[in-house]
Amino acid sequence: VATAVGERQSFVAGGTFGGKSEIVAQRIELVGEMQRRADAQTLKSWARANHIGWYLMHPEDSTGWDARFLDQAVYRCDGYRVFRFT
C-alpha cells in the first residue's frame, strides 16, 4: 500500500511472494545497517548513495538515530514516521 500511495518502488518490503531471494536478503541487511547509523549526516549520505529517498518507520522499528533526527520526520501518525532523504 505504501508503495502504491507513494508512487515509488520499494527498496525492500515484507510479504514478498515466493519467499526471500538473495537480493531481498541483501537489502534487508542494508536497511539494518541504515537503522544502526547514529549520525544524521552519515545516515543521509548513506541513504542517497543507496538510492533511498524515503523511509517509512514502523512503531516497532528500533534505530540508533538521535532524537533530533527523529523529530525531523516529515509525517507522523500513530507511531509511524516518514523521513525524506532526497
Short mmCIF file of N, CA and C in Angstrom, two decimals:
data_model
loop_
_atom_site.label_atom_id
_atom_site.label_comp_id
_atom_site.label_asym_id
_atom_site.label_seq_id
_atom_site.Cartn_x
_atom_site.Cartn_y
_atom_site.Cartn_z
N VAL A 1 0.83 -1.19 0.00
CA VAL A 1 0.00 0.00 0.00
C VAL A 1 0.87 1.25 0.00
N ALA A 2 1.91 1.28 0.85
CA ALA A 2 2.78 2.46 0.91
C ALA A 2 3.46 2.72 -0.42
N THR A 3 3.85 1.67 -1.11
CA THR A 3 4.49 1.82 -2.41
C THR A 3 3.51 2.42 -3.43
N ALA A 4 2.29 1.95 -3.41
CA ALA A 4 1.29 2.46 -4.35
C ALA A 4 0.95 3.91 -4.06
N VAL A 5 0.72 4.22 -2.81
CA VAL A 5 0.37 5.60 -2.44
C VAL A 5 1.54 6.54 -2.69
N GLY A 6 2.75 6.09 -2.37
CA GLY A 6 3.92 6.93 -2.54
C GLY A 6 4.42 7.03 -3.97
N GLU A 7 3.88 6.19 -4.84
CA GLU A 7 4.28 6.16 -6.24
C GLU A 7 5.80 6.00 -6.39
N ARG A 8 6.37 5.21 -5.51
CA ARG A 8 7.81 4.91 -5.55
C ARG A 8 7.99 3.39 -5.42
N GLN A 9 9.02 2.89 -6.03
CA GLN A 9 9.35 1.48 -5.89
C GLN A 9 9.99 1.25 -4.53
N SER A 10 9.61 0.19 -3.85
CA SER A 10 10.20 -0.13 -2.55
C SER A 10 11.63 -0.62 -2.73
N PHE A 11 12.51 -0.21 -1.81
CA PHE A 11 13.87 -0.74 -1.78
C PHE A 11 13.80 -2.19 -1.34
N VAL A 12 13.01 -2.43 -0.30
CA VAL A 12 12.73 -3.79 0.18
C VAL A 12 11.42 -3.71 0.96
N ALA A 13 10.61 -4.75 0.85
CA ALA A 13 9.33 -4.77 1.55
C ALA A 13 9.06 -6.17 2.06
N GLY A 14 8.37 -6.23 3.18
CA GLY A 14 7.98 -7.53 3.73
C GLY A 14 6.84 -8.11 2.93
N GLY A 15 6.58 -9.39 3.14
CA GLY A 15 5.45 -10.03 2.49
C GLY A 15 5.68 -10.33 1.02
N THR A 16 6.93 -10.58 0.63
CA THR A 16 7.19 -10.89 -0.77
C THR A 16 6.62 -12.26 -1.10
N PHE A 17 6.13 -12.39 -2.31
CA PHE A 17 5.59 -13.66 -2.77
C PHE A 17 6.73 -14.59 -3.15
N GLY A 18 6.59 -15.86 -2.81
CA GLY A 18 7.57 -16.85 -3.22
C GLY A 18 8.81 -16.93 -2.35
N GLY A 19 8.79 -16.34 -1.15
CA GLY A 19 9.94 -16.41 -0.26
C GLY A 19 10.94 -15.31 -0.52
N LYS A 20 12.06 -15.39 0.19
CA LYS A 20 13.09 -14.35 0.09
C LYS A 20 14.16 -14.75 -0.92
N SER A 21 14.49 -13.81 -1.77
CA SER A 21 15.57 -14.04 -2.72
C SER A 21 16.87 -13.50 -2.11
N GLU A 22 17.95 -13.73 -2.79
CA GLU A 22 19.26 -13.24 -2.33
C GLU A 22 19.28 -11.71 -2.26
N ILE A 23 18.69 -11.06 -3.27
CA ILE A 23 18.69 -9.60 -3.28
C ILE A 23 17.85 -9.04 -2.14
N VAL A 24 16.74 -9.69 -1.82
CA VAL A 24 15.91 -9.25 -0.69
C VAL A 24 16.69 -9.39 0.60
N ALA A 25 17.38 -10.50 0.77
CA ALA A 25 18.18 -10.71 1.98
C ALA A 25 19.28 -9.64 2.09
N GLN A 26 19.92 -9.31 0.98
CA GLN A 26 20.96 -8.27 0.99
C GLN A 26 20.38 -6.91 1.35
N ARG A 27 19.22 -6.61 0.82
CA ARG A 27 18.60 -5.32 1.09
C ARG A 27 18.10 -5.23 2.53
N ILE A 28 17.62 -6.32 3.08
CA ILE A 28 17.22 -6.32 4.49
C ILE A 28 18.44 -6.02 5.36
N GLU A 29 19.57 -6.60 5.03
CA GLU A 29 20.80 -6.32 5.76
C GLU A 29 21.19 -4.85 5.63
N LEU A 30 21.06 -4.29 4.42
CA LEU A 30 21.38 -2.88 4.21
C LEU A 30 20.47 -1.97 5.03
N VAL A 31 19.19 -2.30 5.12
CA VAL A 31 18.27 -1.49 5.93
C VAL A 31 18.66 -1.58 7.40
N GLY A 32 19.06 -2.76 7.85
CA GLY A 32 19.54 -2.90 9.23
C GLY A 32 20.77 -2.03 9.47
N GLU A 33 21.65 -1.99 8.48
CA GLU A 33 22.84 -1.14 8.58
C GLU A 33 22.43 0.33 8.67
N MET A 34 21.45 0.72 7.87
CA MET A 34 20.95 2.09 7.90
C MET A 34 20.36 2.43 9.27
N GLN A 35 19.61 1.51 9.84
CA GLN A 35 18.97 1.75 11.13
C GLN A 35 19.98 1.90 12.27
N ARG A 36 21.16 1.33 12.10
CA ARG A 36 22.19 1.42 13.15
C ARG A 36 23.02 2.69 13.06
N ARG A 37 22.91 3.44 12.01
CA ARG A 37 23.68 4.69 11.85
C ARG A 37 23.12 5.75 12.80
N ALA A 38 23.98 6.34 13.59
CA ALA A 38 23.54 7.32 14.59
C ALA A 38 23.67 8.75 14.11
N ASP A 39 24.70 9.04 13.34
CA ASP A 39 24.95 10.39 12.88
C ASP A 39 24.02 10.74 11.72
N ALA A 40 23.27 11.83 11.85
CA ALA A 40 22.27 12.21 10.85
C ALA A 40 22.89 12.45 9.48
N GLN A 41 24.01 13.13 9.42
CA GLN A 41 24.63 13.44 8.13
C GLN A 41 25.12 12.17 7.44
N THR A 42 25.72 11.26 8.21
CA THR A 42 26.17 9.98 7.65
C THR A 42 24.98 9.17 7.16
N LEU A 43 23.91 9.19 7.92
CA LEU A 43 22.69 8.47 7.54
C LEU A 43 22.14 9.02 6.22
N LYS A 44 22.04 10.33 6.10
CA LYS A 44 21.51 10.94 4.88
C LYS A 44 22.40 10.63 3.68
N SER A 45 23.70 10.71 3.86
CA SER A 45 24.64 10.41 2.77
C SER A 45 24.52 8.94 2.35
N TRP A 46 24.42 8.06 3.33
CA TRP A 46 24.29 6.63 3.05
C TRP A 46 23.00 6.36 2.28
N ALA A 47 21.91 6.97 2.71
CA ALA A 47 20.62 6.77 2.04
C ALA A 47 20.69 7.23 0.59
N ARG A 48 21.28 8.39 0.35
CA ARG A 48 21.41 8.89 -1.02
C ARG A 48 22.27 7.96 -1.87
N ALA A 49 23.37 7.49 -1.31
CA ALA A 49 24.27 6.59 -2.04
C ALA A 49 23.59 5.28 -2.41
N ASN A 50 22.60 4.88 -1.61
CA ASN A 50 21.88 3.63 -1.87
C ASN A 50 20.52 3.88 -2.52
N HIS A 51 20.32 5.10 -3.01
CA HIS A 51 19.11 5.48 -3.75
C HIS A 51 17.83 5.29 -2.93
N ILE A 52 17.93 5.63 -1.65
CA ILE A 52 16.76 5.58 -0.77
C ILE A 52 16.33 7.02 -0.53
N GLY A 53 15.19 7.38 -1.09
CA GLY A 53 14.69 8.75 -0.97
C GLY A 53 13.77 8.95 0.20
N TRP A 54 13.04 7.91 0.55
CA TRP A 54 12.06 7.98 1.63
C TRP A 54 12.21 6.76 2.53
N TYR A 55 11.87 6.91 3.80
CA TYR A 55 11.90 5.78 4.73
C TYR A 55 10.65 5.84 5.59
N LEU A 56 9.90 4.76 5.62
CA LEU A 56 8.72 4.63 6.46
C LEU A 56 9.11 3.83 7.70
N MET A 57 9.13 4.49 8.84
CA MET A 57 9.49 3.84 10.10
C MET A 57 8.22 3.36 10.80
N HIS A 58 8.19 2.08 11.10
CA HIS A 58 7.07 1.50 11.83
C HIS A 58 7.26 1.72 13.33
N PRO A 59 6.18 1.72 14.09
CA PRO A 59 6.29 1.96 15.54
C PRO A 59 7.24 0.99 16.24
N GLU A 60 7.34 -0.24 15.76
CA GLU A 60 8.18 -1.24 16.41
C GLU A 60 9.64 -1.21 15.94
N ASP A 61 9.96 -0.37 14.95
CA ASP A 61 11.33 -0.26 14.46
C ASP A 61 12.25 0.31 15.53
N SER A 62 13.43 -0.24 15.62
CA SER A 62 14.45 0.22 16.56
C SER A 62 15.63 0.76 15.75
N THR A 63 16.04 1.99 16.05
CA THR A 63 17.16 2.58 15.32
C THR A 63 18.13 3.19 16.31
N GLY A 64 19.31 3.55 15.81
CA GLY A 64 20.29 4.26 16.61
C GLY A 64 20.22 5.76 16.36
N TRP A 65 19.16 6.22 15.69
CA TRP A 65 19.04 7.62 15.31
C TRP A 65 18.78 8.48 16.53
N ASP A 66 19.42 9.64 16.55
CA ASP A 66 19.24 10.53 17.71
C ASP A 66 17.87 11.21 17.66
N ALA A 67 17.45 11.69 18.82
CA ALA A 67 16.12 12.29 18.97
C ALA A 67 15.92 13.49 18.05
N ARG A 68 16.97 14.28 17.86
CA ARG A 68 16.84 15.45 16.98
C ARG A 68 16.51 15.03 15.55
N PHE A 69 17.15 13.95 15.08
CA PHE A 69 16.84 13.48 13.73
C PHE A 69 15.43 12.89 13.68
N LEU A 70 15.06 12.12 14.69
CA LEU A 70 13.71 11.54 14.72
C LEU A 70 12.64 12.61 14.68
N ASP A 71 12.92 13.77 15.25
CA ASP A 71 11.97 14.88 15.24
C ASP A 71 11.84 15.51 13.86
N GLN A 72 12.71 15.16 12.92
CA GLN A 72 12.68 15.72 11.58
C GLN A 72 11.79 14.94 10.62
N ALA A 73 11.02 14.00 11.15
CA ALA A 73 10.10 13.24 10.29
C ALA A 73 9.17 14.21 9.57
N VAL A 74 8.94 13.98 8.29
CA VAL A 74 8.05 14.86 7.53
C VAL A 74 6.59 14.53 7.76
N TYR A 75 6.33 13.36 8.37
CA TYR A 75 4.96 12.96 8.68
C TYR A 75 4.99 11.99 9.84
N ARG A 76 4.02 12.12 10.73
CA ARG A 76 3.86 11.21 11.88
C ARG A 76 2.40 10.87 12.06
N CYS A 77 2.12 9.60 12.36
CA CYS A 77 0.75 9.18 12.65
C CYS A 77 0.78 7.84 13.37
N ASP A 78 0.18 7.78 14.55
CA ASP A 78 0.04 6.53 15.32
C ASP A 78 1.36 5.77 15.47
N GLY A 79 2.45 6.47 15.68
CA GLY A 79 3.75 5.84 15.87
C GLY A 79 4.54 5.63 14.59
N TYR A 80 3.92 5.80 13.45
CA TYR A 80 4.64 5.72 12.18
C TYR A 80 5.28 7.05 11.89
N ARG A 81 6.45 7.02 11.25
CA ARG A 81 7.14 8.25 10.87
C ARG A 81 7.66 8.08 9.44
N VAL A 82 7.62 9.17 8.69
CA VAL A 82 8.13 9.16 7.33
C VAL A 82 9.28 10.16 7.27
N PHE A 83 10.40 9.72 6.70
CA PHE A 83 11.58 10.55 6.55
C PHE A 83 11.90 10.69 5.06
N ARG A 84 12.33 11.88 4.69
CA ARG A 84 12.74 12.13 3.31
C ARG A 84 14.25 12.38 3.30
N PHE A 85 14.96 11.65 2.44
CA PHE A 85 16.40 11.77 2.35
C PHE A 85 16.87 12.50 1.10
N THR A 86 15.98 12.79 0.17
CA THR A 86 16.39 13.44 -1.08
C THR A 86 16.04 14.91 -1.07
#
